[in-house]
Coordinates of C-alpha atoms in Angstrom, one line a residue:
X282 CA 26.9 -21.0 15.3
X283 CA 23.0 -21.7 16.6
X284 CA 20.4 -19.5 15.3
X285 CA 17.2 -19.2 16.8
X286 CA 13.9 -17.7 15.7
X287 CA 11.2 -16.0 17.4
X288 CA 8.0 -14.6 16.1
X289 CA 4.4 -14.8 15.9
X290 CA 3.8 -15.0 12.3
X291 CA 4.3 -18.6 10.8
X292 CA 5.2 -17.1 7.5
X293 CA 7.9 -15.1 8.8
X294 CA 9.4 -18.1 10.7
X295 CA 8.9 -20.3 7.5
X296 CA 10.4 -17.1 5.3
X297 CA 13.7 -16.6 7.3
X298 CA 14.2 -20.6 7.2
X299 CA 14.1 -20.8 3.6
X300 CA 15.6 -17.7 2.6
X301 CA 18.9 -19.2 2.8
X302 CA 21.4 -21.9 2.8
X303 CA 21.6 -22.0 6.7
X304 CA 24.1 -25.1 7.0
X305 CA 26.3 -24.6 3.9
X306 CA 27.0 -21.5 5.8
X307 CA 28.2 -22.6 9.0
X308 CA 24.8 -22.2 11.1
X309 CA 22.5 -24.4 12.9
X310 CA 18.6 -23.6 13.4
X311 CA 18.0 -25.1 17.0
X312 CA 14.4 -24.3 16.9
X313 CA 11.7 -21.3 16.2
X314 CA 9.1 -19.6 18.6
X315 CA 6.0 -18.1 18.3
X316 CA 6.2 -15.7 21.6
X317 CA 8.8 -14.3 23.9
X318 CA 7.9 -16.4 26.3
X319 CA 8.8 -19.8 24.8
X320 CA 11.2 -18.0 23.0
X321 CA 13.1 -17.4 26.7
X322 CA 12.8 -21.0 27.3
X323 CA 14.6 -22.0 24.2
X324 CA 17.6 -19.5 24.7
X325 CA 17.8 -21.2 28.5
X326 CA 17.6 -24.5 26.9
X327 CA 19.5 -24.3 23.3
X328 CA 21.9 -21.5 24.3
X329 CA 22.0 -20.0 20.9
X330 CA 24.5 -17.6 19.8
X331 CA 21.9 -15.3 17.7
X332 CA 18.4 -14.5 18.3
X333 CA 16.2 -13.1 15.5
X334 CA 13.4 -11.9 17.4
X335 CA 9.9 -9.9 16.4
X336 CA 9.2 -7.1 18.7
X337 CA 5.6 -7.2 19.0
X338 CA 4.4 -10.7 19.8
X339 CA 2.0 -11.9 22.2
X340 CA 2.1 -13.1 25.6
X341 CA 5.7 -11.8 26.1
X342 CA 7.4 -9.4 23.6
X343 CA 10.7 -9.1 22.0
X344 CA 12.1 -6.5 23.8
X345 CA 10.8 -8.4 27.0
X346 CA 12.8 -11.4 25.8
X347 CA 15.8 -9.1 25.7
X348 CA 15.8 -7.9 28.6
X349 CA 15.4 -10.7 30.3
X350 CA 18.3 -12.5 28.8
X351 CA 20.7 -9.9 29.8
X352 CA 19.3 -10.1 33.1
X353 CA 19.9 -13.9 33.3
X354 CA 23.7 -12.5 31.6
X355 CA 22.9 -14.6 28.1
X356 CA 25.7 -14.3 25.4
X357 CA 23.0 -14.1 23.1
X358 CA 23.5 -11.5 20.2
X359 CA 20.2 -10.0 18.9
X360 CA 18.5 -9.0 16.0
X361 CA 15.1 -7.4 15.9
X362 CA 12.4 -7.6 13.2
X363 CA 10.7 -4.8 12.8
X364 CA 7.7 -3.3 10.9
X365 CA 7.9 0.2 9.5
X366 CA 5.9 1.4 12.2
X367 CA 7.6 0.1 15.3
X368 CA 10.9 2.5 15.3
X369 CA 10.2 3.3 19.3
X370 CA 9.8 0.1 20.1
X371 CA 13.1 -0.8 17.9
X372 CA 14.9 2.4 19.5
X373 CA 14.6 0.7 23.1
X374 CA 15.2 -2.7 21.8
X375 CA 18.9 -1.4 20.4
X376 CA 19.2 0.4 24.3
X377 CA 18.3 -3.0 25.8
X378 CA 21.1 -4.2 23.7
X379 CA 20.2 -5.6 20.3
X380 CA 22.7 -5.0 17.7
X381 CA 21.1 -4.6 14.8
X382 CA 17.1 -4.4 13.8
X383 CA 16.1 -5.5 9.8
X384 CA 12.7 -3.8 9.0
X385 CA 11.0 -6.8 7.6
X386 CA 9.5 -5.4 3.9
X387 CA 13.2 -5.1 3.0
X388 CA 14.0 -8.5 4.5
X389 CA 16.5 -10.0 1.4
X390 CA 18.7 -13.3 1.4
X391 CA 22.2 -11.4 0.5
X392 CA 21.9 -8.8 3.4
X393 CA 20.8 -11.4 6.0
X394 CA 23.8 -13.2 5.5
X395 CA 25.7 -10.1 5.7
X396 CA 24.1 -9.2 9.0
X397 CA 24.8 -12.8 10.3
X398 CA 28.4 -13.3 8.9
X399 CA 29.2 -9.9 10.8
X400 CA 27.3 -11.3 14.1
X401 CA 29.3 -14.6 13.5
X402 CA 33.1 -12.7 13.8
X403 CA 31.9 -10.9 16.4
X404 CA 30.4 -13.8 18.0
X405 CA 33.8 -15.5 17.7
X406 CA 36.0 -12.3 19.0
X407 CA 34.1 -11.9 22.0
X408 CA 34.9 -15.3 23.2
X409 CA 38.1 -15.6 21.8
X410 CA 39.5 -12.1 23.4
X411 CA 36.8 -12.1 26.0
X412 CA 36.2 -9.0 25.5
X413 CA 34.6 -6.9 28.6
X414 CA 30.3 -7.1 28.0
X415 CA 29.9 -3.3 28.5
X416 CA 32.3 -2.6 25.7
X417 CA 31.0 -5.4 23.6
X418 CA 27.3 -4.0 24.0
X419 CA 28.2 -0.8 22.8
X420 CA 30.5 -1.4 19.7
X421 CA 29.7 -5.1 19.1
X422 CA 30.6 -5.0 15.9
X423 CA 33.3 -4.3 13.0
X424 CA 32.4 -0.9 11.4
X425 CA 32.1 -2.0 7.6
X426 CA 30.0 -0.2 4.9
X427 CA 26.9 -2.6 6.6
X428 CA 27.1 -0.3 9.5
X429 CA 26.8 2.9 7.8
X430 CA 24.3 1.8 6.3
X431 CA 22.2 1.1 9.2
X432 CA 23.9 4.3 10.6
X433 CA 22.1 6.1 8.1
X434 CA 19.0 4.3 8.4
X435 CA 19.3 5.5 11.9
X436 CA 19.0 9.3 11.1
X437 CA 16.2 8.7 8.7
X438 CA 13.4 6.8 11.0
X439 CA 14.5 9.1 14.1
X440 CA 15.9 6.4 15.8
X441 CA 18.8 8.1 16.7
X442 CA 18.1 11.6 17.8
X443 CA 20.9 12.8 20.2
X444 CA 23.6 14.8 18.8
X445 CA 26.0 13.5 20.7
X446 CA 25.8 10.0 19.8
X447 CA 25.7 11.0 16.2
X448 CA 28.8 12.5 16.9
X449 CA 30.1 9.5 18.5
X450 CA 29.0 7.2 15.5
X451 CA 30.5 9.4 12.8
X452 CA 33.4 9.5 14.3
X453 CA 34.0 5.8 14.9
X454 CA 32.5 4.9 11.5
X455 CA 35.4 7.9 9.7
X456 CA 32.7 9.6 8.6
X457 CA 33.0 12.5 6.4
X458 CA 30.4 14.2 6.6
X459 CA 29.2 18.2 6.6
X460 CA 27.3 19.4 9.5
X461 CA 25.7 22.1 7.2
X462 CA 23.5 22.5 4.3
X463 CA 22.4 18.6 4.9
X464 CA 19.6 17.4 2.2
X465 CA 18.1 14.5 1.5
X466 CA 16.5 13.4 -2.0
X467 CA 14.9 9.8 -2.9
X468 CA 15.5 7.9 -6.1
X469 CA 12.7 5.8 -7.6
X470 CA 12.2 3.6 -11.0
X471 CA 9.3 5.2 -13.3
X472 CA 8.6 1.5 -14.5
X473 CA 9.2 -1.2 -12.7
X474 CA 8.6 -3.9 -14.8
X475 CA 12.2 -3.5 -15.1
X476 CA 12.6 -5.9 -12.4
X477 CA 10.9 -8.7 -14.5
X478 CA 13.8 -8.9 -16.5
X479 CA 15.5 -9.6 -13.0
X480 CA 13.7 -12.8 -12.7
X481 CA 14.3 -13.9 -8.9
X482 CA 17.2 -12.1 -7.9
X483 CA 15.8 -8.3 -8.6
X484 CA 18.0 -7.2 -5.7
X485 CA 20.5 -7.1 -8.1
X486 CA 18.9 -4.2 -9.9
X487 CA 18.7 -2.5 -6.5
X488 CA 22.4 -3.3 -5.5
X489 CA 23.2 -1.9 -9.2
X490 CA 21.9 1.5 -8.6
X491 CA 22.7 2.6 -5.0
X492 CA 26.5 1.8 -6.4
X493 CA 25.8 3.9 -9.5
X494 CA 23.7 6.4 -7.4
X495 CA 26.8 6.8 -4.6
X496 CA 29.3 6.8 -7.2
X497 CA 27.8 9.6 -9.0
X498 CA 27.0 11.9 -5.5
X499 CA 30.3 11.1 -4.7
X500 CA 31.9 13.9 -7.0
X501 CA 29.4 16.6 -6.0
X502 CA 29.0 15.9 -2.2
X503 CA 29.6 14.0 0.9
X504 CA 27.1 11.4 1.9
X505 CA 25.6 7.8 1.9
X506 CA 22.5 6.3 0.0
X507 CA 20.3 3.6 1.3
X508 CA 17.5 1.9 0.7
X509 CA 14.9 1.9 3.1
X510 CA 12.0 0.1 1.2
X511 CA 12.3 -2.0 -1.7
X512 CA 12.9 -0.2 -4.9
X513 CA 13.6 3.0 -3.3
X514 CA 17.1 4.5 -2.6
X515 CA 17.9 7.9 -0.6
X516 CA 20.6 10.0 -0.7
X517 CA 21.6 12.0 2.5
X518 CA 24.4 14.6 1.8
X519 CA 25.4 17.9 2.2
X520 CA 26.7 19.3 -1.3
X521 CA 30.6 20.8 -1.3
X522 CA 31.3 23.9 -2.0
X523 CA 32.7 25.6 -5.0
X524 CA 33.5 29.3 -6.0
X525 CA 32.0 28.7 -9.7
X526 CA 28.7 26.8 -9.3
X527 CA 26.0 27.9 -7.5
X528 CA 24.5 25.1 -4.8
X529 CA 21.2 25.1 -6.9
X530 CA 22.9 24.4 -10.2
X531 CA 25.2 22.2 -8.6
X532 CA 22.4 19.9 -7.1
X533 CA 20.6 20.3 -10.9
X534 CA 23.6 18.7 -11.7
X535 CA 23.9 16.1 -9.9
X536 CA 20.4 15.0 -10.6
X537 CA 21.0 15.0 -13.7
X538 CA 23.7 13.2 -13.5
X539 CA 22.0 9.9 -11.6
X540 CA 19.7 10.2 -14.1
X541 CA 22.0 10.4 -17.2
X542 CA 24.2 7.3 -15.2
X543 CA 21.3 5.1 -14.9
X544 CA 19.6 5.4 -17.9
X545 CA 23.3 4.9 -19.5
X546 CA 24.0 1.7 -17.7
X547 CA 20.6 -0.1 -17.2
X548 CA 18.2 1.3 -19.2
X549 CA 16.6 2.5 -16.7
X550 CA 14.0 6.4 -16.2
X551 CA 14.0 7.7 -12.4
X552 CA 12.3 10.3 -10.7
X553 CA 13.6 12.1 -8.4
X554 CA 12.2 13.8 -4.9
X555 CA 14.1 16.1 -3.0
X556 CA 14.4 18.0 0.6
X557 CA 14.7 21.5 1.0
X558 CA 17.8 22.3 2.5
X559 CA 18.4 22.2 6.2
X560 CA 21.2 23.3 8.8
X561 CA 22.8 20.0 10.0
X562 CA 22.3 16.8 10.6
X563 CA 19.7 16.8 13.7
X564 CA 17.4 17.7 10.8
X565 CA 17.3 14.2 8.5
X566 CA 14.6 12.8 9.6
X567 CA 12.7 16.3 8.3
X568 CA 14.5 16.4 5.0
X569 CA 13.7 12.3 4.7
X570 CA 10.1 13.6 5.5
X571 CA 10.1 16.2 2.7
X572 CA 11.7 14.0 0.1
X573 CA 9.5 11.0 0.5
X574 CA 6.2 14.2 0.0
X575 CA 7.9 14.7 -2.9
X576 CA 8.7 11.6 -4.6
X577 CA 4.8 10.7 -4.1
X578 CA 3.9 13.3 -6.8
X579 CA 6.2 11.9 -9.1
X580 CA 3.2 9.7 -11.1
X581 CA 1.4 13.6 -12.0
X582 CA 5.1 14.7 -13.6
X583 CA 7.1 13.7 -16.7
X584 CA 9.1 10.6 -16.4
X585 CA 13.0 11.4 -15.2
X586 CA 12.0 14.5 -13.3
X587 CA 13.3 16.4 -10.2
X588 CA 10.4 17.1 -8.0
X589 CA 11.2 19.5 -5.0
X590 CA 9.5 19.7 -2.2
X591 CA 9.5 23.3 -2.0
X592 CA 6.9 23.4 -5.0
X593 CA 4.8 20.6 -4.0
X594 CA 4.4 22.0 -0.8
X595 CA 2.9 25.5 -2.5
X596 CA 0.3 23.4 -4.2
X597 CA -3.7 24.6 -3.1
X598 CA -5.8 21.8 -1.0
X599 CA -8.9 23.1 -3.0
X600 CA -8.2 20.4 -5.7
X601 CA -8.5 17.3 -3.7
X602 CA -11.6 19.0 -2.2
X603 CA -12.6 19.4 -5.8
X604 CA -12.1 16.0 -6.8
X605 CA -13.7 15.0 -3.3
X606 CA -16.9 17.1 -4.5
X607 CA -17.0 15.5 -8.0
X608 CA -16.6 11.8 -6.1
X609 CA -19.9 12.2 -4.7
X610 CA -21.3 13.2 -7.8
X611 CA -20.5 10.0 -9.2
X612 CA -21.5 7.9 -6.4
X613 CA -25.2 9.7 -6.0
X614 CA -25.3 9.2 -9.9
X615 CA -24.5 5.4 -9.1
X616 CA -27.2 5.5 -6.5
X617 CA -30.1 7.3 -8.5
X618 CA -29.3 4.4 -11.3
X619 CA -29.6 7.1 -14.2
X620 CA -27.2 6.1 -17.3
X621 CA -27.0 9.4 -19.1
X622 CA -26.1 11.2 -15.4
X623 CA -23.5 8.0 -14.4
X624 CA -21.8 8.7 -18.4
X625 CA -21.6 12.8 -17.5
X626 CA -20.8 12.6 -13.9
X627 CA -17.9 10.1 -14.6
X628 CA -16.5 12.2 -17.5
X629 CA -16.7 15.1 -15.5
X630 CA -14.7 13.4 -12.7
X631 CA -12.4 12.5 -15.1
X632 CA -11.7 16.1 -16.2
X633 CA -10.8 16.8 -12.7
X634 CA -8.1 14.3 -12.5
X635 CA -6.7 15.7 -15.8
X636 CA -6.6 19.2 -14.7
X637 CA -5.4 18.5 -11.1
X638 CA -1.5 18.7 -10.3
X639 CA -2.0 18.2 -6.7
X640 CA -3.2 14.4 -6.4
X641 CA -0.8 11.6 -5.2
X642 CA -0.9 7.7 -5.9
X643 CA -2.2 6.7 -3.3
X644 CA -5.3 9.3 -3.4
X645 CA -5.9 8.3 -7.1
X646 CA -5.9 4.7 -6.0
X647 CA -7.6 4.6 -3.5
X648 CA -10.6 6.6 -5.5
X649 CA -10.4 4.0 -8.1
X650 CA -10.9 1.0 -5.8
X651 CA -14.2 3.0 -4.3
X652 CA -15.4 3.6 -8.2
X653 CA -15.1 0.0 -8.8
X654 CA -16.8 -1.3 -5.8
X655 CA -19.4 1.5 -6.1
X656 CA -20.2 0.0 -10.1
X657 CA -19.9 -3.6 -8.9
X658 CA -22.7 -3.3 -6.6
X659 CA -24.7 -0.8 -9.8
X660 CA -24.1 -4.0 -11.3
X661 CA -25.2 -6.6 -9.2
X662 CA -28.5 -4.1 -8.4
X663 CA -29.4 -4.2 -11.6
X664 CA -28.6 -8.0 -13.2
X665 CA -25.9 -6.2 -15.7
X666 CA -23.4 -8.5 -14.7
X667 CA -23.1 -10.0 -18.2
X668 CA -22.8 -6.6 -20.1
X669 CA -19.1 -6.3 -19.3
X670 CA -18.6 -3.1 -17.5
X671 CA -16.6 -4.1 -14.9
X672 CA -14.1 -7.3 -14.7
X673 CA -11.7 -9.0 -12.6
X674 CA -9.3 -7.7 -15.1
X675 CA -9.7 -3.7 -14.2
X676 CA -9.6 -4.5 -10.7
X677 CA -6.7 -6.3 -10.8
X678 CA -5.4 -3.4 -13.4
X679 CA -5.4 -0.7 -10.6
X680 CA -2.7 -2.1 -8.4
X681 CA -0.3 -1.8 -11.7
X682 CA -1.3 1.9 -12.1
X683 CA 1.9 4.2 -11.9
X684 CA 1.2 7.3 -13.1
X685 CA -1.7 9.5 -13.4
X686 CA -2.1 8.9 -17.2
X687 CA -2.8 5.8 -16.5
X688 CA -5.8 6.2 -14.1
X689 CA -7.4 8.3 -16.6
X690 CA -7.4 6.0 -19.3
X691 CA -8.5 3.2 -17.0
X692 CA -12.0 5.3 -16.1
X693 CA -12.1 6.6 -19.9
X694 CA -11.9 2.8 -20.2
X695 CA -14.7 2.0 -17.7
X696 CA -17.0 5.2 -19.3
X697 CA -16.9 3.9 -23.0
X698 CA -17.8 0.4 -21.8
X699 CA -21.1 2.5 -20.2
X700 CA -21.8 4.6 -23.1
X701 CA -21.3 1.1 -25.9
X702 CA -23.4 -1.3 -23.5
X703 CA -26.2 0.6 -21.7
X704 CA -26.6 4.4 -23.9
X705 CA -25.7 2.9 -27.3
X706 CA -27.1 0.1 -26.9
X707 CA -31.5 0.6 -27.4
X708 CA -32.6 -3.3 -26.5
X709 CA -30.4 -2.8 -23.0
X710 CA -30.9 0.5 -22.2
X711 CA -35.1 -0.6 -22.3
X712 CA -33.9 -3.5 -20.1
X713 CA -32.1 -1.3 -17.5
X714 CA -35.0 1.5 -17.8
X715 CA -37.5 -1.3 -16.5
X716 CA -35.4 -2.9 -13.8
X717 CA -34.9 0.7 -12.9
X718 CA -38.6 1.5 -12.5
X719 CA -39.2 -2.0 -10.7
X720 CA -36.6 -1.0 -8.5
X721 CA -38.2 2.5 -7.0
X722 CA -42.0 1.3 -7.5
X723 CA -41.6 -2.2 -5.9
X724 CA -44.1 -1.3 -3.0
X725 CA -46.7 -0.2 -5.6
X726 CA -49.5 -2.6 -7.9
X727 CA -46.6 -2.9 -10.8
X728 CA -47.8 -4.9 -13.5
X729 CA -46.2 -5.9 -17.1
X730 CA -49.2 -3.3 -18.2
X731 CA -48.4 -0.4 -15.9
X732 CA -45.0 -1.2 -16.9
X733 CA -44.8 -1.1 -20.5
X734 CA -47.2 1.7 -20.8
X735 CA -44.6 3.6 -19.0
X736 CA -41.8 2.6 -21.2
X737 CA -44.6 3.3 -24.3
X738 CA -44.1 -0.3 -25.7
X739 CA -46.5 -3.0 -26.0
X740 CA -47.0 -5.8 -23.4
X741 CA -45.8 -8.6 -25.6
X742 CA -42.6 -6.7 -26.8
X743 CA -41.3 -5.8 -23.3
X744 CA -42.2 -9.2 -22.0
X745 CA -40.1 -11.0 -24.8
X746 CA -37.3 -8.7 -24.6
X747 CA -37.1 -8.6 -21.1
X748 CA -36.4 -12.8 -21.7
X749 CA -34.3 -12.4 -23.7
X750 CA -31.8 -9.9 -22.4
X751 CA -32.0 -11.3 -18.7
X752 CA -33.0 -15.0 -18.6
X753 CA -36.2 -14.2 -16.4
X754 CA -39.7 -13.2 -16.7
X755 CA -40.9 -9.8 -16.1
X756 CA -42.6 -11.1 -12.8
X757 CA -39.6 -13.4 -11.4
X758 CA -37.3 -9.4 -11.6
X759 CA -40.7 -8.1 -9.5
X760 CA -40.3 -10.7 -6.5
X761 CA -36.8 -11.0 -6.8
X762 CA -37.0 -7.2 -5.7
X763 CA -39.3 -7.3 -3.0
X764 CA -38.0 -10.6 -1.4
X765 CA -34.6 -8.9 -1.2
X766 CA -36.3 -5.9 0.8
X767 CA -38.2 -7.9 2.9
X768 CA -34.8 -9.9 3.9
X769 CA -33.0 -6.6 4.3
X770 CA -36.1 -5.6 6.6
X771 CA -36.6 -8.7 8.3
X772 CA -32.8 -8.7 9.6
X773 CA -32.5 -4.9 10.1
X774 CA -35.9 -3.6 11.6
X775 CA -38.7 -4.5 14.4
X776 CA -41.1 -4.5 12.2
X777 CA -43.8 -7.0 12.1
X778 CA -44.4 -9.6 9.1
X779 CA -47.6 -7.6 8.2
X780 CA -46.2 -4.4 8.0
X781 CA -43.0 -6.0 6.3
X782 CA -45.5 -7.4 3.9
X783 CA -47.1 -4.0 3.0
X784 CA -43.4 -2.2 3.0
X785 CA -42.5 -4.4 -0.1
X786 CA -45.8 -4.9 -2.3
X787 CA -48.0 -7.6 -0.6
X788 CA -51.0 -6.7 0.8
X789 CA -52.3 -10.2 1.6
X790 CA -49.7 -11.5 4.8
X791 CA -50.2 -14.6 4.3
X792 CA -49.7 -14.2 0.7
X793 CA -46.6 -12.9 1.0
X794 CA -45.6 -15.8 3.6
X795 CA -45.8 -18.0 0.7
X796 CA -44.4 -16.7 -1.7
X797 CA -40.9 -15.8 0.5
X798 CA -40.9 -19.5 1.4
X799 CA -40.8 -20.7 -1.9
X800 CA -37.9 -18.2 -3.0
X801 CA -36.4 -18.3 0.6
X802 CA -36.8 -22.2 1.5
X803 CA -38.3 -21.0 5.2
X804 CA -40.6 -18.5 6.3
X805 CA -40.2 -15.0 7.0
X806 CA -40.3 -15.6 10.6
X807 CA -37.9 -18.2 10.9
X808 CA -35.1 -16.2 8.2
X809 CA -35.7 -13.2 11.1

């Protein structure tokens, strides 16, 4: 059975060739493109039975190479790569006749072969029964659990949206399945580092708990789970009836069930997001919507709860405006380069987070990453790289971050390293204080004099503790400073070397040329 593959990412390419044993399983690769285009050639030339194609690719596209094998009449079965964000694209690419699309974060050995084992029989029964090409297009393949799941997968992304052919599919897959009361709800792991234990094959984890998670809905309603995105697994059913249970208490209980099941047989906490309820099915794609606002609140909650959207979606704005507010508190702080305002601003930041109920993931991370880039350049401003306030290590730390907890203890974390090394610390906070009054009297006669009487110590002290602490003399910080305006100015402005001169310090130009060659290695109107 020839195989061949066609997209514009290298590592894709390299990815799908190594993901599995293609020969032990009865294919042959007959070669890989990196555009429609050459991809066309290579299905004229190779004849290949399947084509794993991208759909956005330059110079031609995927659903361009499609079509234009059907035009030429090409056996060639299809399946589509896909990003998250291309379902049009993949909803005309399975009307142009692709059978099947694979969104490419969930790309995983086991259901690749699935997919291609299915393609392979019926590969084989079309030319064994010649079966009539219309009919083959439009039920090309045997309707096993695989196919309800991409069904389902269907009704999720909106790809299929017509009522009819819903209808249609149902009934050919023997579907049972309510068109009433439909809701959707989304399972995730509280701690992932579950999978570790995993090793390489964590897929078995996921495979694990859609059976458990189906086998439980299965007593309380009729439906399907899938997994859409790695380590994420939704449930679309509609809940049956009974005369003793109301439908609220009855979904209670089946949350608590999954949970209860899971935690019984791997070890394992979930949250739970779920839908409000909706008419029928034409309304999945709103209740997948719903569920997925949900789930995104679960790292503010309890481990193992049930977070419905209908209370999430009460919650004020005003707190994210809030936090928004005390954000720029924090960065002006940063700016202004006083310690004792950074400490208070930070911990009142902090307060807010603890306080709020309405912040997701994403908004918490995101505000981490811009409070460590916002110290890191505090840092670099003012030579306190050795002083330990920021690291690789919290940077790297923020990507691990699952719950809200954990943000706040990572910027208590970055607050006490503050308060130890620059407000606790008397020999570095007179270090800091200078650099700081350097830093907004640059353009100004500063001396080690001027300097020191400001501080209120004597000349010799500062001067010896400022070598200490940083490595440099007093004077090296003072050019330092002005040669790193004068760059900024020199790159950014009109302005002429004279005036350039005057902006950072130097009132001699020519004495100023000098000295910026020396630090530079050229002059200031050759760096320009």
């Amino acid at each position: 059975m020839k195989i061949l593959i066609v997209d514009d990412e290298a590592l894709v390419r390299i990815g799908i060739k190594s993901l599995i044993p293609w020969e032990e399983l009865g294919f042959e690769l007959v070669g890989e493109a990196e555009n429609g285009k050459k991809g066309l050639e290579m299905a004229r030339a190779y004849s290949p039975d399947i084509i794993l194609t991208d759909i956005k690719m330059p110079v031609m596209t995927g659903i361009e190479l499609i079509k234009q094998l059907r035009q030429d009449n090409h056996p060639a079965k299809f399946i589509v790569l896909s990003a998250y964000d291309d379902l049009a694209y993949v909803k005309e690419a399975m009307k142009n006749g692709a059978e099947d699309y694979i969104l490419k974060l969930e790309l995983e050995p086991d259901k690749l072969i699935q997919i291609m084992q299915e393609l392979r029989t019926a590969v084989v029964s079309s030319k064994n029964r010649d079966v009539n090409r219309a009919i083959s297009h439009e039920y090309p393949r045997i309707y096993t659990a695989l196919h309800k799941d991409k069904f389902f997968k269907d009704l999720l992304l909106g790809v299929i949206q017509n009522k009819e052919e819903i209808l249609r599919q149902i009934h050919v897959l023997q579907l049972n399945f309510l068109d009433k009361n439909v809701r959707c709800f989304i399972v995730e792991v509280d701690d992932l580092t579950i999978y570790d234990k995993y090793g390489e094959s964590p897929h078995l984890l996921d495979y694990s708990i859609i059976n458990i998670v189906e086998e439980v809905l299965s007593s309380y309603a009729e439906g399907h789970v899938v997994s859409i995105h790695p380590k994420q697994f939704i449930a679309i059913f509609s809940l049956r009836k009974t005369e003793r249970v109301e439908a609220g208490d009855r979904l209670n209980e089946l949350t608590t069930n999954v949970r209860t099941s899971l935690r019984k047989y791997l070890s394992t906490s979930v949250c739970i997001g779920i839908s409000n309820d909706h008419p029928n099915y034409m309304h999945i794609k709103q209740a997948f919507k719903e569920a997925n606002e949900a789930i995104r609140h679960k790292f503010i909650l309890p481990r193992g709860s049930d977070i419905h959207y209908r209370d999430i979606n009460q919650m004020s704005i005003q707190e994210n405006e809030d936090i928004s507010a005390e954000m720029k508190k924090v960065e002006s702080a940063l700016f202004d380069g006083e310690i004792k305002v950074i400490h208070d601003a930070l911990q009142l930041f902090i307060q807010k987070i603890h306080h709020s109920n309405n912040l997701t993931k994403e908004l918490l991370t995101g505000l981490s990453y811009s409070i460590y880039y916002l110290f890191q350049t505090f840092v670099e401003k003012y030579q306190l790289t050795g002083k330990n306030i920021i690291n690789k290590e919290m940077y790297n730390e923020i990507t691990t971050m699952n719950l809200k907890v954990d943000f706040i203890v990572w910027m208590n974390d970055l607050n006490q390293r503050i308060k130890e090394q620059l407000l606790e610390n008397n020999e570095n906070m007179r270090v800091f204080i200078t650099k700081q009054f350097i830093n907004k009297h640059y353009k100004e006669d500063l001396s080690l004099e001027k300097v020191a009487e400001h501080l209120q110590l004597s000349t010799a002290y500062l001067s010896n503790l400022y070598k200490k602490e940083t490595g440099q003399n007093f004077v090296e910080y003072i050019t330092e400073v002005r040669i790193r305006q004068a760059k900024f100015l020199l790159k950014t402005t009109d302005l002429k070397i004279a005036e350039i001169a005057r902006e950072v310090g130097y009132a001699d130009e020519y004495y100023f040329s000098k000295v910026f060659k020396k630090n530079v290695g050229e002059s200031p109107l050759k760096y320009r």
